XYZ file of C-alpha atoms in Angstrom:
562
model
C -0.188 -0.032 -0.107
C 1.070 3.611 -0.805
C 0.556 6.592 1.426
C -1.230 9.860 1.062
C -0.051 12.669 3.376
C -2.861 15.245 4.296
C -2.610 18.286 5.688
C -4.770 21.734 5.592
C -4.390 25.547 6.201
C -6.338 28.639 7.296
C -5.862 32.237 7.074
C -7.223 35.447 9.090
C -7.544 36.095 12.590
C -10.958 37.055 13.476
C -12.535 35.092 12.208
C -10.175 32.696 11.243
C -10.822 30.586 8.132
C -9.950 27.005 7.296
C -9.386 27.664 3.517
C -7.382 24.368 2.233
C -7.396 20.860 2.424
C -5.021 18.879 0.434
C -3.489 15.424 -0.101
C -0.164 13.948 -2.156
C 1.527 10.524 -2.435
C 5.340 10.373 -2.338
C 5.424 11.036 -6.291
C 3.202 14.164 -6.312
C -0.011 12.853 -7.107
C -2.512 15.182 -5.459
C -5.902 16.356 -4.786
C -7.266 19.455 -3.004
C -10.091 21.256 -1.758
C -10.415 25.083 -1.092
C -12.672 27.798 -0.489
C -11.447 31.322 0.724
C -14.657 31.650 2.849
C -13.742 28.508 4.735
C -14.002 24.600 3.813
C -17.622 23.128 5.936
C -17.451 20.012 7.824
C -19.687 18.021 5.453
C -17.296 19.129 2.437
C -14.176 18.531 4.346
C -15.528 14.966 5.455
C -17.075 14.264 1.849
C -13.433 14.918 0.477
C -12.061 12.580 2.513
C -14.055 9.713 1.405
C -13.515 10.970 -2.069
C -9.752 10.573 -1.265
C -10.486 6.615 -0.515
C -12.305 6.173 -3.746
C -9.519 7.798 -5.814
C -6.672 6.180 -4.224
C -7.989 2.573 -3.026
C -4.906 1.387 -1.976
C -3.437 4.369 0.461
C -3.372 4.897 3.501
C -3.975 8.588 4.827
C -1.785 10.259 7.500
C -1.186 13.597 8.924
C 1.223 14.927 11.451
C -0.173 16.435 14.719
C -3.754 16.816 13.214
C -5.252 18.474 16.139
C -5.673 21.820 14.561
C -7.209 20.422 11.316
C -9.745 18.222 13.099
C -10.666 21.367 15.425
C -11.357 23.339 11.918
C -12.812 20.673 9.998
C -15.474 19.515 12.829
C -16.334 22.897 13.697
C -20.193 22.529 12.498
C -20.672 19.408 14.484
C -22.845 20.233 17.818
C -20.512 20.564 21.073
C -22.397 17.550 22.569
C -21.698 15.250 19.768
C -17.997 16.383 20.022
C -17.668 15.964 23.483
C -18.563 12.275 23.182
C -16.217 12.029 19.597
C -13.096 13.040 21.674
C -13.755 11.034 24.796
C -13.982 7.328 23.288
C -14.122 6.030 26.933
C -17.971 7.468 26.708
C -18.490 5.245 23.951
C -16.900 2.202 24.868
C -19.321 -0.745 24.404
C -19.366 -3.739 26.973
C -17.824 -6.797 26.207
C -21.080 -8.473 26.300
C -22.610 -6.113 23.733
C -19.589 -6.870 21.446
C -16.872 -4.451 23.057
C -15.427 -1.828 20.502
C -16.630 1.638 20.212
C -20.008 3.114 19.272
C -19.675 5.984 16.592
C -20.948 9.598 16.863
C -23.403 10.295 14.089
C -23.666 13.567 12.283
C -25.960 14.161 9.090
C -25.495 10.759 7.767
C -21.488 10.310 8.646
C -20.153 7.812 11.473
C -17.426 9.228 13.256
C -14.962 7.494 15.248
C -11.910 8.933 17.069
C -9.241 7.217 18.972
C -5.886 8.099 20.027
C -5.374 10.603 17.174
C -6.892 8.197 14.440
C -10.403 9.680 12.695
C -12.459 6.931 10.996
C -15.176 8.813 8.667
C -17.925 6.254 7.541
C -21.047 7.205 5.094
C -23.059 4.315 3.770
C -20.719 1.900 2.407
C -17.885 3.955 2.390
C -15.198 4.424 4.900
C -11.840 6.185 5.273
C -9.169 6.190 8.245
C -6.862 8.887 8.672
C -3.881 8.153 11.207
C -1.799 10.934 12.932
C 1.900 9.792 12.641
C 3.192 12.660 14.788
C 3.378 10.269 17.876
C 6.187 8.400 16.219
C 8.341 11.275 15.907
C 7.253 13.695 18.959
C 8.775 16.706 17.448
C 8.222 19.212 14.821
C 7.491 17.861 11.284
C 10.266 19.695 10.006
C 12.652 18.386 12.780
C 11.357 14.639 11.849
C 12.024 15.039 8.227
C 15.735 16.303 8.995
C 16.348 13.506 11.333
C 14.856 11.151 8.859
C 17.209 11.936 6.097
C 14.356 13.868 4.163
C 15.801 17.298 3.602
C 12.877 19.872 3.878
C 12.888 22.283 0.794
C 13.229 25.943 1.015
C 9.600 26.348 0.460
C 8.556 24.363 3.448
C 11.354 26.246 5.871
C 10.004 29.349 4.613
C 6.302 29.211 4.693
C 6.403 27.606 8.136
C 7.784 31.039 9.285
C 5.147 32.711 7.690
C 2.340 31.092 8.960
C -0.101 33.158 10.985
C 0.523 36.067 8.239
C -1.356 34.381 5.293
C -4.079 36.121 3.417
C -6.502 35.671 0.560
C -3.750 36.682 -1.677
C -1.334 34.085 -0.672
C -3.662 31.280 -1.571
C -1.505 30.038 -4.458
C 1.568 30.001 -2.670
C -0.052 28.405 0.589
C -1.391 25.495 -2.086
C 2.177 25.016 -3.305
C 3.598 24.996 0.076
C 1.012 22.406 1.389
C 1.173 19.989 -1.589
C 4.770 20.050 -0.988
C 4.333 19.069 2.578
C 1.851 16.512 1.918
C 4.397 15.031 -0.586
C 6.991 14.950 2.128
C 5.004 13.663 4.715
C 4.211 10.637 2.535
C 7.624 9.888 1.931
C 8.033 10.108 5.702
C 5.313 7.618 6.084
C 6.688 5.236 3.591
C 10.117 5.356 5.442
C 8.472 4.782 8.770
C 6.714 1.440 7.288
C 9.909 0.553 5.908
C 12.162 0.941 9.104
C 9.313 -1.454 10.579
C 9.429 -4.041 8.200
C 13.405 -3.955 8.684
C 12.565 -5.364 12.370
C 9.900 -7.746 11.073
C 7.004 -5.709 12.391
C 3.971 -5.350 10.017
C 1.913 -2.940 11.778
C -1.903 -3.246 11.258
C -2.618 0.183 13.162
C -0.564 3.667 13.152
C -1.731 5.061 16.242
C 2.152 5.613 17.379
C 4.478 3.939 19.419
C 2.223 2.121 21.241
C 0.994 0.460 17.908
C 4.601 -0.804 17.381
C 4.409 -2.152 21.112
C 1.581 -4.003 20.205
C 2.923 -5.464 17.282
C 6.150 -6.575 18.857
C 4.512 -8.280 21.960
C 2.322 -10.203 19.796
C 5.193 -11.182 17.617
C 7.005 -12.470 20.574
C 3.871 -14.375 21.824
C 3.981 -12.641 25.319
C 0.422 -12.885 25.934
C 1.297 -16.743 26.650
C 3.152 -15.715 29.556
C 0.375 -13.657 30.959
C -2.059 -14.057 33.759
C -4.520 -12.159 35.774
C -3.807 -11.339 39.438
C -5.689 -13.202 42.003
C -8.903 -11.447 43.086
C -7.310 -11.886 46.855
C -4.200 -9.783 45.678
C -5.578 -7.315 43.579
C -5.693 -4.798 46.622
C -2.070 -5.483 47.454
C -0.954 -5.192 43.787
C -2.471 -1.956 43.394
C -1.179 -0.417 46.799
C 2.299 -1.461 45.694
C 1.666 -0.022 42.286
C 3.263 3.524 42.127
C 4.708 5.397 38.955
C 8.031 7.109 38.517
C 9.601 9.002 41.375
C 9.317 12.673 40.585
C 10.911 14.997 43.267
C 13.103 17.791 44.230
C 15.158 18.632 47.596
C 14.763 22.376 47.329
C 13.433 25.341 45.072
C 16.208 27.199 43.574
C 19.234 27.340 41.940
C 22.851 25.500 41.911
C 25.845 25.365 40.250
C 28.073 22.181 38.952
C 25.019 20.249 38.408
C 25.607 16.955 36.873
C 22.861 14.882 35.267
C 22.608 10.860 35.614
C 20.093 8.808 33.369
C 19.819 4.933 33.549
C 20.122 4.117 29.636
C 16.391 2.703 28.600
C 15.590 2.062 32.479
C 12.021 0.966 31.767
C 12.920 -1.749 28.965
C 15.751 -2.990 31.106
C 13.544 -3.776 34.050
C 11.138 -5.550 31.584
C 13.812 -7.922 30.259
C 13.711 -9.703 33.568
C 10.093 -9.971 34.047
C 8.838 -13.381 35.150
C 6.179 -15.811 33.286
C 2.848 -14.977 35.409
C 1.086 -17.981 33.802
C 2.995 -20.821 35.167
C 4.004 -19.382 38.551
C 2.177 -19.331 41.876
C 1.537 -17.222 44.562
C 2.802 -18.228 48.343
C 1.948 -16.347 51.831
C 4.863 -16.518 54.203
C 5.932 -14.726 57.332
C 9.614 -14.933 57.380
C 11.532 -12.364 55.753
C 12.090 -13.005 52.164
C 14.850 -15.163 51.060
C 17.656 -13.691 48.995
C 16.587 -13.264 45.240
C 12.971 -13.723 45.832
C 10.470 -11.822 43.986
C 7.798 -10.818 46.263
C 4.883 -8.317 47.465
C 6.448 -7.352 51.166
C 4.748 -5.607 53.895
C 7.071 -2.880 55.076
C 6.991 -0.582 58.064
C 8.886 2.664 58.655
C 9.538 3.678 62.017
C 11.823 6.848 61.706
C 14.208 7.746 59.062
C 15.541 10.685 61.077
C 16.712 13.684 59.418
C 17.637 12.301 55.886
C 16.837 14.624 53.091
C 15.011 11.748 50.810
C 12.487 9.297 52.162
C 13.138 5.578 50.969
C 9.310 4.605 50.047
C 6.392 5.328 49.069
C 2.712 4.519 50.523
C -0.440 4.613 49.265
C -3.385 5.972 51.565
C -6.814 4.919 51.594
C -8.124 7.686 49.408
C -5.455 6.441 46.713
C -3.558 9.425 47.216
C 0.655 8.915 47.741
C 2.757 9.772 50.496
C 6.690 9.386 51.088
C 6.631 9.155 55.190
C 9.316 9.900 57.499
C 7.738 7.623 60.428
C 4.826 5.931 61.713
C 4.051 4.103 58.312
C 3.135 0.858 56.903
C 2.589 -0.273 53.225
C 3.508 -2.773 50.409
C 6.411 -2.627 48.163
C 8.062 -5.002 45.564
C 11.048 -6.794 46.858
C 13.602 -5.120 44.490
C 12.579 -1.618 45.984
C 12.168 -2.738 49.629
C 15.857 -4.488 49.678
C 17.500 -1.369 48.391
C 15.603 0.796 51.000
C 16.447 -1.540 53.756
C 19.813 0.720 53.930
C 17.457 3.280 55.411
C 17.630 3.574 59.419
C 13.883 2.759 60.394
C 12.980 0.706 57.624
C 11.541 -2.676 58.832
C 9.832 -5.953 57.580
C 6.194 -5.975 58.215
C 6.005 -9.386 58.879
C 4.294 -10.812 56.010
C 4.972 -11.266 52.070
C 3.645 -12.984 49.177
C 6.477 -14.774 46.835
C 5.804 -15.187 43.367
C 7.100 -18.679 42.774
C 8.394 -19.369 39.468
C 7.899 -22.945 37.651
C 9.129 -22.617 34.390
C 12.124 -20.867 32.461
C 9.871 -18.968 30.464
C 11.374 -15.134 29.767
C 8.509 -13.558 27.951
C 10.580 -10.289 27.724
C 13.856 -11.813 26.586
C 13.653 -10.260 23.396
C 14.593 -6.857 24.776
C 18.407 -6.985 25.172
C 18.645 -7.923 21.523
C 16.543 -5.016 20.398
C 18.412 -2.799 22.343
C 21.756 -4.062 20.742
C 20.136 -3.527 17.203
C 19.080 0.112 17.815
C 22.784 0.814 18.652
C 23.875 -0.995 15.727
C 21.258 0.334 13.255
C 20.911 4.142 13.740
C 18.835 4.060 10.643
C 16.047 2.325 12.620
C 17.032 4.157 15.978
C 13.720 6.307 16.050
C 11.525 3.229 15.722
C 13.263 1.013 17.943
C 13.831 3.277 20.746
C 10.196 4.366 20.914
C 8.811 0.692 20.567
C 11.284 -0.499 23.683
C 10.175 2.553 25.601
C 6.408 1.831 24.899
C 6.202 -1.710 26.343
C 5.411 -0.147 29.638
C 2.665 1.694 28.570
C 1.130 -1.547 27.215
C 1.621 -3.220 30.015
C 0.173 -0.414 32.323
C -2.831 0.429 30.036
C -5.945 0.658 31.948
C -8.117 2.884 29.478
C -10.704 1.495 27.185
C -10.537 -1.963 29.392
C -6.514 -1.987 28.948
C -4.831 -4.137 26.394
C -4.475 -7.968 26.367
C -1.114 -7.489 28.305
C -2.136 -5.141 30.793
C -0.425 -6.253 34.089
C -0.324 -4.341 37.260
C 1.969 -6.786 38.513
C 4.626 -6.479 35.525
C 4.216 -2.901 35.266
C 4.643 -2.391 38.979
C 7.819 -4.497 39.050
C 9.163 -2.167 36.117
C 8.536 1.076 37.988
C 9.639 -0.430 41.397
C 12.884 -1.768 39.861
C 13.544 1.885 38.315
C 12.802 3.524 41.840
C 15.189 1.188 43.368
C 17.723 2.183 41.092
C 17.226 5.949 42.392
C 17.504 4.597 45.826
C 20.910 3.128 45.077
C 22.303 6.460 43.595
C 20.853 8.379 46.809
C 23.079 5.718 48.579
C 26.222 6.522 46.503
C 26.321 9.949 47.565
C 28.503 11.060 50.315
C 26.339 13.958 51.337
C 22.477 13.046 50.284
C 21.848 16.690 50.058
C 23.761 17.104 46.964
C 21.244 15.205 45.116
C 18.917 18.190 43.777
C 16.377 16.251 42.046
C 14.736 12.897 40.849
C 13.141 12.620 37.504
C 11.851 9.005 37.336
C 15.277 7.273 35.303
C 17.202 10.236 35.825
C 18.570 12.694 38.732
C 20.496 15.734 39.172
C 23.223 16.424 41.658
C 26.154 18.657 42.487
C 28.039 15.242 43.302
C 30.181 13.423 40.726
C 29.682 9.895 40.930
C 31.928 6.833 39.411
C 28.460 5.024 38.402
C 28.974 5.254 34.743
C 28.780 2.207 32.433
C 28.029 0.865 28.874
C 25.048 -1.322 27.557
C 21.110 -1.337 28.524
C 20.394 -0.448 32.031
C 23.832 1.355 32.790
C 24.115 5.080 33.866
C 25.377 7.775 31.919
C 26.671 11.288 32.957
C 26.436 14.515 31.547
C 27.169 18.262 32.633
C 24.593 20.651 33.099
C 26.245 23.508 34.901
C 24.045 25.993 36.777
C 20.498 24.868 36.867
C 17.289 26.028 38.356
C 14.770 24.004 40.091
C 11.142 25.165 40.778
C 9.023 22.216 41.054
C 9.058 18.623 40.076
C 9.263 18.860 36.186
C 9.850 22.450 36.003
C 13.260 22.796 36.073
C 16.094 23.715 33.537
C 19.754 24.083 32.674
C 20.682 27.981 31.866
C 22.973 26.707 29.129
C 20.182 24.728 27.476
C 18.289 28.292 27.465
C 21.233 30.065 25.799
C 21.661 26.958 23.375
C 18.351 27.013 22.204
C 17.550 30.682 22.044
C 20.877 32.657 22.713
C 22.677 34.706 20.360
C 26.577 33.413 20.324
C 27.872 37.015 19.882
C 26.368 38.329 23.039
C 27.774 37.702 26.562
C 26.038 35.615 29.153
C 24.034 38.044 30.451
C 22.959 39.805 27.251
C 22.297 36.432 25.963
C 19.749 35.740 28.774
C 17.905 39.043 28.282
C 17.882 38.771 24.195
C 16.774 34.793 24.565
C 14.009 35.947 27.318
C 12.712 38.789 25.705
C 12.446 37.151 22.023
C 10.100 34.800 23.578
C 8.428 37.687 25.578
C 8.370 35.485 28.948
C 10.192 37.887 31.212
C 9.707 35.447 34.270
C 12.681 33.342 32.915
C 15.188 36.167 33.328
C 16.878 34.237 36.390
C 20.267 35.506 35.488
C 19.217 39.328 36.150
C 18.326 40.909 39.628
C 14.937 41.611 38.282
C 12.297 39.951 36.608
C 11.734 37.112 39.342
C 8.372 36.487 38.587
C 8.723 32.598 38.631
C 9.609 32.674 42.268
C 6.030 34.307 42.824
C 4.684 31.438 41.032
C 6.691 29.125 43.010
C 5.701 30.907 46.182
C 2.075 30.658 45.345
C 2.392 26.980 44.528
C 4.184 26.321 47.902
C 1.284 28.281 49.818
C -1.344 26.048 47.537
C 0.060 22.887 48.785
C -0.122 23.957 52.646
C -4.030 24.813 52.125
C -7.238 23.454 50.853
C -6.810 24.122 47.391
C -10.778 24.430 46.933
C -10.475 27.356 49.157
C -7.534 28.881 47.051
C -9.478 31.916 45.976
C -10.361 33.146 49.339
C -6.581 33.690 50.420
C -4.445 36.711 49.421
C -1.934 34.527 47.824
C -3.973 34.056 45.163
C -3.274 37.365 43.930
C 0.336 36.475 43.757
C -0.554 34.264 40.861
C -2.769 36.899 39.247
C -0.075 39.458 39.611
C 2.462 37.151 38.140
C 0.643 36.507 35.058
C -0.614 39.739 34.699
C 3.422 40.606 34.340
C 3.882 37.738 31.708
C 1.022 39.203 29.805
C 2.742 42.351 29.697
C 6.002 41.045 28.555
C 4.135 39.070 25.448
C 2.428 42.504 24.432
C 5.837 43.955 24.769
C 7.213 41.566 22.659
C 4.700 41.619 20.002
C 5.064 45.845 19.984
C 8.814 45.425 19.313
C 8.208 42.556 16.635
C 5.637 45.146 14.667
C 8.133 47.925 15.172
């Protein structure tokens, strides 16, 4: 099958009109529909169905089509749109055939799921995939990374978006068709990359589709088994995501980054077979090497900066207690946490006793080595490996056939255990600035580096600012992304930040510390009931910060206009 790339363009501000919808294959054979007054929903949907008739052996794909669907579906009532974009509301029970109910509108049946749109009318149907998730980058960057050089027209017209008028329609059409042709080439390359590693995808939702095909090919479902009902609550209480914490709010110099190479795939490689294993309840401390769910108790970890184990409360919330808590953890994490004072065995555990030599994820290390040896397939292999966890942890839509809180829980517990090992490797754990799932930032240089799957790699980050978990940056990165190499560091910071119209990032300066206003607000919000936030004076801090941010954006736009 061939691929058709599709894309659309709009003009104007108020009102904004979606005036062009086009498609092209890699050879340049194309079709389009345009209207300077705007393309209606019915005209756009009929055009997509016509493409399926004209190109019967083709797949249709866009690249991050959220804008296009927003514009194309403007005539659909809000209630129908709400149901369309929330497939969980349209999920049919298994006793009714499972699957999803479509949304009906003027003779069309619409189904949207994870970026994919299926349009049906009578006996005609067309499916439009969105391949943006395979690349997780801008379109031009995806072309460049794939060795497909974007034309000067694509580069130039991307920069002009937002200023087009009716008089630019001919140029817009040429640009749009060229972009569609490049997208078709990108999709063909994507399919070829999958075929090189023996994968033939039936759906193209994104890396999750690659992971599903990979799991099917390796018959992982033969080693899958449901969690026994009497253990479901314990397994859920021991299930946590990645650890995302920081030790302070502020800036540090001389920061070093530590990352585990493909942490989740590495943890998945040693997952046990569940189909042939048995659960055994025991009272004694788990034997060395046992894989078990362990009840633990935390008495008092003292004044340590980092707490060892998470606990899930009755309401489902998660805490990292210092004292007076009990909970459940996987043995891999419990063993790493026992180095902490005050962490004790809670008197019972459930051991997963293996009765076979099955290794359901033994294919992972070989794929990782292939990823290193074949850089032309790096994109597909990297995302496929990193998406395996998502299929195991999936709960949306009733979950996947590989969904397992046991497998997913062991993976995240293994990763958190690696973070505990890193904390323990510090001479002074207060030097550890932040933990971000499979990575960390510290001012202490540790000899932990290695080569291969699951080993540590280290990088120099320099001066960094930490605001809250997930919001941090290295100042050198900001200057690298947006700076002017002809300026000194102070002038670079001013230029980089002012060019983006966001003054609150001007941390090298003694003024413009708006980000600290927001940080103070977030801290105060954490100390009170969020529902009462607007009744407290500190709500004004957030309002003040965002007003000044808006002023910065207005100033930037004025400068650009002049």
